[in-house]
Amino acid sequence: MQCPKCNSLMNPVVFDSIEVDQCSHCEGLWFDILEHEDLKKVAGAEAIDTGDPKKGAEYNKVDHYPCPRCSGGMVRMVDREHPHVWYELCHSCQGAFFDAGEFRDFKQGSFTGFLKDLFAGERS
């Protein structure tokens, strides 16, 4: 599979028998249906998000692209617990793409995340 953000090769990453795909360049993560929710509940799963959040913030600006799995339309999502986490969800196959650092924030609540939420700008 090719990365929807930078078109680089996605490589499989396995944690707790759940396989996701990580981009070899921008380090974003692709989750098939509900895998991001399943891994959110698994202790230590944030370790799969090894990407640089600064790089992820740059690629987060790319938010209009077809689903890399089924070519369906991607919809921007905001995590209600952490409003600074903006990821994309396919309305057809329900796959999700998180830019580098976003899954770590999605998984873990933190003081840093609280500050990001407090100062997050509006998304256009």
Short mmCIF file of C-alpha atoms in Angstrom, two decimals:
data_model
loop_
_atom_site.label_atom_id
_atom_site.label_comp_id
_atom_site.label_asym_id
_atom_site.label_seq_id
_atom_site.Cartn_x
_atom_site.Cartn_y
_atom_site.Cartn_z
CA MET A 1 0.00 0.00 0.00
CA GLN A 2 1.14 3.54 -0.74
CA CYS A 3 0.90 6.34 1.83
CA PRO A 4 -2.04 8.63 1.07
CA LYS A 5 -0.13 11.70 2.26
CA CYS A 6 3.30 11.36 0.62
CA ASN A 7 2.86 8.35 -1.70
CA SER A 8 5.72 6.39 -0.08
CA LEU A 9 5.63 2.69 0.75
CA MET A 10 3.68 1.65 3.85
CA ASN A 11 5.29 -1.10 5.95
CA PRO A 12 3.46 -3.46 8.32
CA VAL A 13 3.86 -2.95 12.08
CA VAL A 14 2.41 -5.52 14.50
CA PHE A 15 1.47 -4.88 18.11
CA ASP A 16 -0.55 -7.32 20.23
CA SER A 17 -1.36 -9.32 17.07
CA ILE A 18 -2.91 -6.25 15.37
CA GLU A 19 -1.19 -5.26 12.14
CA VAL A 20 -1.21 -1.63 11.04
CA ASP A 21 0.80 0.10 8.30
CA GLN A 22 3.40 2.82 8.82
CA CYS A 23 4.72 5.10 6.11
CA SER A 24 8.42 4.71 5.39
CA HIS A 25 8.78 8.48 4.84
CA CYS A 26 6.25 10.64 6.73
CA GLU A 27 5.76 7.91 9.38
CA GLY A 28 1.96 8.25 9.42
CA LEU A 29 -0.10 5.21 10.45
CA TRP A 30 -2.93 3.46 8.61
CA PHE A 31 -5.45 1.48 10.67
CA ASP A 32 -8.05 -0.81 9.11
CA ILE A 33 -11.58 -0.66 10.55
CA LEU A 34 -11.56 -0.05 14.34
CA GLU A 35 -7.89 -1.03 14.80
CA HIS A 36 -7.13 2.42 16.21
CA GLU A 37 -9.91 1.94 18.79
CA ASP A 38 -8.73 -1.60 19.61
CA LEU A 39 -5.12 -0.47 20.09
CA LYS A 40 -6.18 2.54 22.15
CA LYS A 41 -7.21 0.03 24.84
CA VAL A 42 -3.91 -1.92 24.78
CA ALA A 43 -1.19 -0.89 27.22
CA GLY A 44 1.96 0.25 25.47
CA ALA A 45 0.42 0.41 21.98
CA GLU A 46 1.54 4.02 21.60
CA ALA A 47 4.99 2.55 20.93
CA ILE A 48 3.97 1.90 17.30
CA ASP A 49 3.81 5.66 16.68
CA THR A 50 7.53 6.27 16.28
CA GLY A 51 7.18 9.27 13.99
CA ASP A 52 8.24 12.84 14.65
CA PRO A 53 5.19 14.92 15.65
CA LYS A 54 6.72 17.99 13.93
CA LYS A 55 6.80 16.08 10.64
CA GLY A 56 3.28 14.84 11.35
CA ALA A 57 2.07 18.42 11.84
CA GLU A 58 3.38 19.33 8.39
CA TYR A 59 1.65 16.37 6.73
CA ASN A 60 -1.53 17.05 8.74
CA LYS A 61 -2.09 19.95 6.33
CA VAL A 62 -2.78 17.34 3.60
CA ASP A 63 -6.36 16.37 4.32
CA HIS A 64 -8.09 15.86 0.96
CA TYR A 65 -7.09 12.54 -0.56
CA PRO A 66 -8.67 9.20 -1.49
CA CYS A 67 -8.54 6.22 0.85
CA PRO A 68 -5.39 4.17 0.17
CA ARG A 69 -7.31 0.93 0.82
CA CYS A 70 -10.55 1.37 -1.19
CA SER A 71 -10.29 4.81 -2.88
CA GLY A 72 -13.32 6.04 -0.90
CA GLY A 73 -13.57 9.57 0.43
CA MET A 74 -11.73 10.48 3.60
CA VAL A 75 -13.48 12.56 6.26
CA ARG A 76 -11.66 14.74 8.78
CA MET A 77 -12.26 13.63 12.36
CA VAL A 78 -11.54 15.36 15.66
CA ASP A 79 -11.04 13.22 18.76
CA ARG A 80 -13.53 14.45 21.35
CA GLU A 81 -11.20 13.67 24.27
CA HIS A 82 -8.25 15.43 22.59
CA PRO A 83 -9.51 18.09 20.15
CA HIS A 84 -5.98 18.81 18.89
CA VAL A 85 -5.91 15.30 17.33
CA TRP A 86 -7.19 15.58 13.77
CA TYR A 87 -7.15 12.36 11.78
CA GLU A 88 -8.92 11.13 8.65
CA LEU A 89 -11.47 8.29 8.41
CA CYS A 90 -12.68 6.58 5.23
CA HIS A 91 -16.47 6.80 4.98
CA SER A 92 -16.51 3.55 2.95
CA CYS A 93 -14.16 1.02 4.59
CA GLN A 94 -13.80 2.87 7.94
CA GLY A 95 -9.98 2.81 7.79
CA ALA A 96 -8.19 5.66 9.57
CA PHE A 97 -4.98 7.59 8.91
CA PHE A 98 -3.06 9.26 11.73
CA ASP A 99 -0.12 11.55 10.98
CA ALA A 100 3.11 10.96 12.91
CA GLY A 101 2.54 11.61 16.61
CA GLU A 102 -1.26 11.70 16.42
CA PHE A 103 -1.90 8.13 17.53
CA ARG A 104 0.38 8.64 20.54
CA ASP A 105 -1.73 11.67 21.53
CA PHE A 106 -4.97 9.80 20.73
CA LYS A 107 -3.86 6.92 22.97
CA GLN A 108 -2.43 8.86 25.90
CA GLY A 109 -3.95 11.76 27.72
CA SER A 110 -1.23 14.07 28.94
CA PHE A 111 -0.58 17.54 30.27
CA THR A 112 1.10 18.37 26.98
CA GLY A 113 -2.04 17.20 25.18
CA PHE A 114 -4.14 19.38 27.47
CA LEU A 115 -2.01 22.39 26.51
CA LYS A 116 -2.27 21.51 22.82
CA ASP A 117 -6.06 21.33 23.21
CA LEU A 118 -6.09 24.67 24.97
CA PHE A 119 -4.15 26.47 22.22
CA ALA A 120 -5.24 24.48 19.13
CA GLY A 121 -6.37 26.69 16.32
CA GLU A 122 -9.49 26.13 14.29
CA ARG A 123 -9.13 23.78 11.37
CA SER A 124 -10.31 25.04 8.02
#
